[in-house]
């Protein structure tokens, strides 16, 4: 894109920042409404059920067990959302350890199955790069769960010198729809792509054996991958 003046450049940057912030706010609102509030609503229904069967101890015990499980799921959902919103507090931990922690949180809150692998030796990354790679992975995972309804998610980190390739594959998108999905994603300037551009990373989408594959490539030496 050609910028006529410095003011034009600043306006375009400001617009992108506002668009990204708005997109993230909508995502957060959707997650709170579709996930957390629905889970808490189930707890309310359980309470109503207890009141209706106040003279039936067996039914009350059964309802309490179900309510406890649903309440625990709600807590896990809130914890996962909180973890996504807060900047990383574990600067001393590797990106590998943080991604594994994210997978555990998502497993608890969504009941999905995660398969994580790491190859090569992780290289030191500054806080800005590490945080953005972490957020990119979080959003890819969230998209796999929400939009493709995947039950299995495979995540791999492949290090080669200063370069890293992150690959996320899910089993939720039917092969018949993948070409259309990839075409839409290729022209979409979503927050994943915006974050990737901000650190000089590249995002691509391909068809895998199970479903959609999202790849993120980054090189701290700015060598084309």
CSV table of C-alpha atoms in Angstrom, one decimal:
chain,number,residue,atom,x,y,z
A,1,UNK,CA,0.0,0.0,0.0
A,2,UNK,CA,1.3,3.5,-0.9
A,3,UNK,CA,0.9,6.3,1.7
A,4,UNK,CA,0.7,9.8,0.3
A,5,UNK,CA,1.7,11.5,3.5
A,6,UNK,CA,2.8,10.8,7.1
A,7,UNK,CA,-0.7,11.8,8.2
A,8,UNK,CA,-2.2,9.2,5.8
A,9,UNK,CA,0.1,6.5,7.2
A,10,UNK,CA,-0.8,7.4,10.8
A,11,UNK,CA,-4.5,7.3,10.0
A,12,UNK,CA,-4.3,3.9,8.3
A,13,UNK,CA,-2.3,2.5,11.3
A,14,UNK,CA,-4.8,4.0,13.8
A,15,UNK,CA,-7.7,2.5,11.8
A,16,UNK,CA,-6.1,-1.0,11.9
A,17,UNK,CA,-5.6,-0.7,15.6
A,18,UNK,CA,-9.2,0.3,16.2
A,19,UNK,CA,-10.4,-2.5,13.9
A,20,UNK,CA,-8.3,-5.1,15.7
A,21,UNK,CA,-9.4,-3.9,19.1
A,22,UNK,CA,-13.1,-4.0,18.0
A,23,UNK,CA,-12.6,-7.5,16.6
A,24,UNK,CA,-11.1,-8.7,19.9
A,25,UNK,CA,-13.9,-7.1,21.9
A,26,UNK,CA,-16.5,-8.9,19.8
A,27,UNK,CA,-14.6,-12.2,20.3
A,28,UNK,CA,-14.4,-11.8,24.1
A,29,UNK,CA,-18.1,-10.9,24.2
A,30,UNK,CA,-19.0,-13.9,22.1
A,31,UNK,CA,-17.0,-16.2,24.3
A,32,UNK,CA,-18.6,-14.9,27.5
A,33,UNK,CA,-22.1,-15.2,26.1
A,34,UNK,CA,-21.8,-18.5,24.3
A,35,UNK,CA,-19.6,-20.3,26.8
A,36,UNK,CA,-19.4,-18.9,30.3
A,37,UNK,CA,-23.0,-17.6,30.6
A,38,UNK,CA,-24.5,-20.7,29.1
A,39,UNK,CA,-22.5,-22.9,31.6
A,40,UNK,CA,-23.7,-20.7,34.5
A,41,UNK,CA,-27.3,-20.9,33.2
A,42,UNK,CA,-27.1,-24.6,33.6
A,43,UNK,CA,-26.2,-24.2,37.2
A,44,UNK,CA,-29.2,-22.0,37.7
A,45,UNK,CA,-31.4,-24.7,36.1
A,46,UNK,CA,-29.9,-27.3,38.5
A,47,UNK,CA,-30.9,-25.0,41.4
A,48,UNK,CA,-34.5,-24.8,40.1
A,49,UNK,CA,-34.5,-28.6,39.7
A,50,UNK,CA,-33.5,-29.0,43.4
A,51,UNK,CA,-36.3,-26.7,44.5
A,52,UNK,CA,-38.8,-28.7,42.5
A,53,UNK,CA,-37.6,-32.0,44.0
A,54,UNK,CA,-37.1,-30.8,47.6
A,55,UNK,CA,-38.8,-34.0,48.9
A,56,UNK,CA,-36.8,-36.4,46.7
A,57,UNK,CA,-33.3,-36.9,48.3
A,58,UNK,CA,-32.2,-39.2,45.5
A,59,UNK,CA,-33.0,-36.7,42.7
A,60,UNK,CA,-31.4,-33.9,44.7
A,61,UNK,CA,-28.2,-35.9,45.1
A,62,UNK,CA,-28.1,-36.6,41.4
A,63,UNK,CA,-28.7,-33.0,40.6
A,64,UNK,CA,-25.9,-31.8,42.9
A,65,UNK,CA,-23.4,-34.1,41.2
A,66,UNK,CA,-24.4,-32.7,37.8
A,67,UNK,CA,-24.4,-29.1,39.1
A,68,UNK,CA,-20.9,-29.6,40.6
A,69,UNK,CA,-19.6,-30.8,37.3
A,70,UNK,CA,-21.2,-28.0,35.3
A,71,UNK,CA,-19.9,-25.4,37.8
A,72,UNK,CA,-16.4,-26.8,37.5
A,73,UNK,CA,-16.6,-26.5,33.7
A,74,UNK,CA,-17.7,-22.9,34.1
A,75,UNK,CA,-14.7,-22.1,36.3
A,76,UNK,CA,-12.4,-23.8,33.8
A,77,UNK,CA,-13.9,-21.6,31.0
A,78,UNK,CA,-13.4,-18.4,33.0
A,79,UNK,CA,-9.8,-19.5,33.9
A,80,UNK,CA,-9.1,-20.1,30.2
A,81,UNK,CA,-10.6,-16.8,29.1
A,82,UNK,CA,-8.6,-15.0,31.9
A,83,UNK,CA,-5.4,-16.6,30.8
A,84,UNK,CA,-6.0,-15.5,27.2
A,85,UNK,CA,-6.6,-11.9,28.3
A,86,UNK,CA,-3.7,-11.4,30.7
A,87,UNK,CA,-0.2,-10.8,29.4
A,88,UNK,CA,2.1,-13.7,30.1
A,89,UNK,CA,3.3,-13.7,33.7
A,90,UNK,CA,5.9,-16.4,33.1
A,91,UNK,CA,8.6,-14.6,31.2
A,92,UNK,CA,11.1,-17.1,32.6
A,93,UNK,CA,9.2,-20.0,31.0
A,94,UNK,CA,9.8,-21.2,27.5
A,95,UNK,CA,7.2,-20.7,24.8
A,96,UNK,CA,7.0,-24.5,24.7
A,97,UNK,CA,5.9,-24.7,28.4
A,98,UNK,CA,3.4,-21.9,27.9
A,99,UNK,CA,1.8,-23.6,24.9
A,100,UNK,CA,1.5,-26.8,26.8
A,101,UNK,CA,-0.2,-24.9,29.6
A,102,UNK,CA,-2.7,-23.4,27.2
A,103,UNK,CA,-3.5,-26.8,25.8
A,104,UNK,CA,-4.2,-28.1,29.3
A,105,UNK,CA,-6.5,-25.2,30.0
A,106,UNK,CA,-8.4,-25.7,26.7
A,107,UNK,CA,-8.7,-29.5,27.4
A,108,UNK,CA,-10.3,-28.8,30.8
A,109,UNK,CA,-12.7,-26.2,29.5
A,110,UNK,CA,-13.7,-27.7,26.2
A,111,UNK,CA,-13.2,-31.5,26.6
A,112,UNK,CA,-11.2,-31.5,23.4
A,113,UNK,CA,-8.2,-33.7,22.8
A,114,UNK,CA,-4.8,-32.0,22.2
A,115,UNK,CA,-1.8,-33.6,20.6
A,116,UNK,CA,1.4,-31.5,21.1
A,117,UNK,CA,4.9,-32.1,19.7
A,118,UNK,CA,8.1,-30.2,19.8
A,119,UNK,CA,11.2,-30.7,17.6
A,120,UNK,CA,14.5,-28.9,17.6
A,121,UNK,CA,15.8,-26.6,20.2
A,122,UNK,CA,13.8,-23.5,21.2
A,123,UNK,CA,15.7,-20.3,20.7
A,124,UNK,CA,15.4,-17.3,23.1
A,125,UNK,CA,12.7,-14.8,22.1
A,126,UNK,CA,12.0,-11.3,23.4
A,127,UNK,CA,8.7,-10.8,25.3
A,128,UNK,CA,6.9,-9.1,22.4
A,129,UNK,CA,7.6,-11.9,20.0
A,130,UNK,CA,6.8,-14.6,22.5
A,131,UNK,CA,3.6,-13.1,23.5
A,132,UNK,CA,2.4,-12.6,20.0
A,133,UNK,CA,3.2,-16.1,19.0
A,134,UNK,CA,1.4,-17.3,22.1
A,135,UNK,CA,-1.7,-15.2,21.2
A,136,UNK,CA,-1.7,-16.4,17.6
A,137,UNK,CA,-1.7,-20.0,18.7
A,138,UNK,CA,-4.5,-19.3,21.2
A,139,UNK,CA,-6.7,-17.8,18.5
A,140,UNK,CA,-6.0,-20.6,16.0
A,141,UNK,CA,-7.0,-23.1,18.6
A,142,UNK,CA,-10.1,-21.1,19.6
A,143,UNK,CA,-11.1,-20.9,15.9
A,144,UNK,CA,-10.7,-24.7,15.5
A,145,UNK,CA,-13.0,-25.3,18.5
A,146,UNK,CA,-15.6,-22.7,17.7
A,147,UNK,CA,-15.8,-22.6,13.9
A,148,UNK,CA,-14.8,-26.1,12.8
A,149,UNK,CA,-16.2,-28.0,15.9
A,150,UNK,CA,-13.0,-30.1,16.0
A,151,UNK,CA,-12.6,-32.8,18.7
A,152,UNK,CA,-8.9,-33.4,18.0
A,153,UNK,CA,-6.3,-30.7,17.6
A,154,UNK,CA,-2.7,-31.4,16.7
A,155,UNK,CA,-0.1,-28.7,17.5
A,156,UNK,CA,3.6,-28.9,16.5
A,157,UNK,CA,6.5,-26.6,17.0
A,158,UNK,CA,9.5,-27.1,14.7
A,159,UNK,CA,12.7,-25.2,15.4
A,160,UNK,CA,15.5,-25.0,13.0
A,161,UNK,CA,18.2,-22.6,14.1
A,162,UNK,CA,16.5,-19.2,14.6
A,163,UNK,CA,13.4,-20.2,12.6
A,164,UNK,CA,10.3,-21.7,14.0
A,165,UNK,CA,7.3,-23.2,12.3
A,166,UNK,CA,4.0,-23.6,14.2
A,167,UNK,CA,1.5,-26.0,12.7
A,168,UNK,CA,-2.1,-26.5,14.0
A,169,UNK,CA,-4.3,-29.1,12.4
A,170,UNK,CA,-7.9,-30.0,13.4
A,171,UNK,CA,-10.4,-32.7,12.4
A,172,UNK,CA,-13.5,-30.5,12.4
A,173,UNK,CA,-13.7,-29.1,8.9
A,174,UNK,CA,-15.0,-31.5,6.2
A,175,UNK,CA,-12.8,-31.9,3.1
A,176,UNK,CA,-15.6,-30.7,0.9
A,177,UNK,CA,-15.6,-27.3,2.6
A,178,UNK,CA,-11.8,-26.9,3.0
A,179,UNK,CA,-11.1,-25.2,-0.3
A,180,UNK,CA,-13.8,-22.6,0.3
A,181,UNK,CA,-12.6,-22.1,3.9
A,182,UNK,CA,-9.0,-21.6,2.8
A,183,UNK,CA,-10.0,-19.1,0.1
A,184,UNK,CA,-11.9,-17.0,2.6
A,185,UNK,CA,-9.1,-17.1,5.2
A,186,UNK,CA,-6.5,-16.2,2.5
A,187,UNK,CA,-8.2,-12.8,1.9
A,188,UNK,CA,-9.3,-12.2,5.5
A,189,UNK,CA,-7.2,-9.6,7.4
A,190,UNK,CA,-8.0,-11.1,10.8
A,191,UNK,CA,-6.2,-10.5,14.1
A,192,UNK,CA,-4.1,-13.6,13.5
A,193,UNK,CA,-2.7,-12.1,10.3
A,194,UNK,CA,-2.3,-8.7,11.9
A,195,UNK,CA,-0.4,-10.1,14.8
A,196,UNK,CA,1.8,-12.1,12.5
A,197,UNK,CA,2.6,-9.1,10.3
A,198,UNK,CA,3.5,-7.1,13.4
A,199,UNK,CA,6.4,-9.5,14.2
A,200,UNK,CA,7.4,-10.3,10.6
A,201,UNK,CA,5.8,-13.8,10.6
A,202,UNK,CA,3.9,-15.5,7.8
A,203,UNK,CA,0.5,-17.3,8.0
A,204,UNK,CA,-0.8,-19.9,5.5
A,205,UNK,CA,-3.6,-22.4,5.3
A,206,UNK,CA,-3.5,-25.8,3.6
A,207,UNK,CA,-5.5,-29.1,3.5
A,208,UNK,CA,-4.2,-31.7,5.9
A,209,UNK,CA,-5.0,-35.4,6.4
A,210,UNK,CA,-7.6,-34.7,9.0
A,211,UNK,CA,-8.8,-31.2,8.2
A,212,UNK,CA,-7.5,-27.6,8.1
A,213,UNK,CA,-3.8,-26.9,8.7
A,214,UNK,CA,-2.7,-23.4,9.8
A,215,UNK,CA,1.0,-22.7,9.6
A,216,UNK,CA,2.8,-19.8,11.2
A,217,UNK,CA,6.5,-19.2,10.2
A,218,UNK,CA,8.8,-16.9,12.0
A,219,UNK,CA,12.5,-16.2,11.9
A,220,UNK,CA,14.3,-14.0,14.3
A,221,UNK,CA,17.0,-13.3,11.8
A,222,UNK,CA,14.4,-12.2,9.2
A,223,UNK,CA,15.6,-14.8,6.8
A,224,UNK,CA,12.8,-15.8,4.3
A,225,UNK,CA,11.3,-19.2,5.3
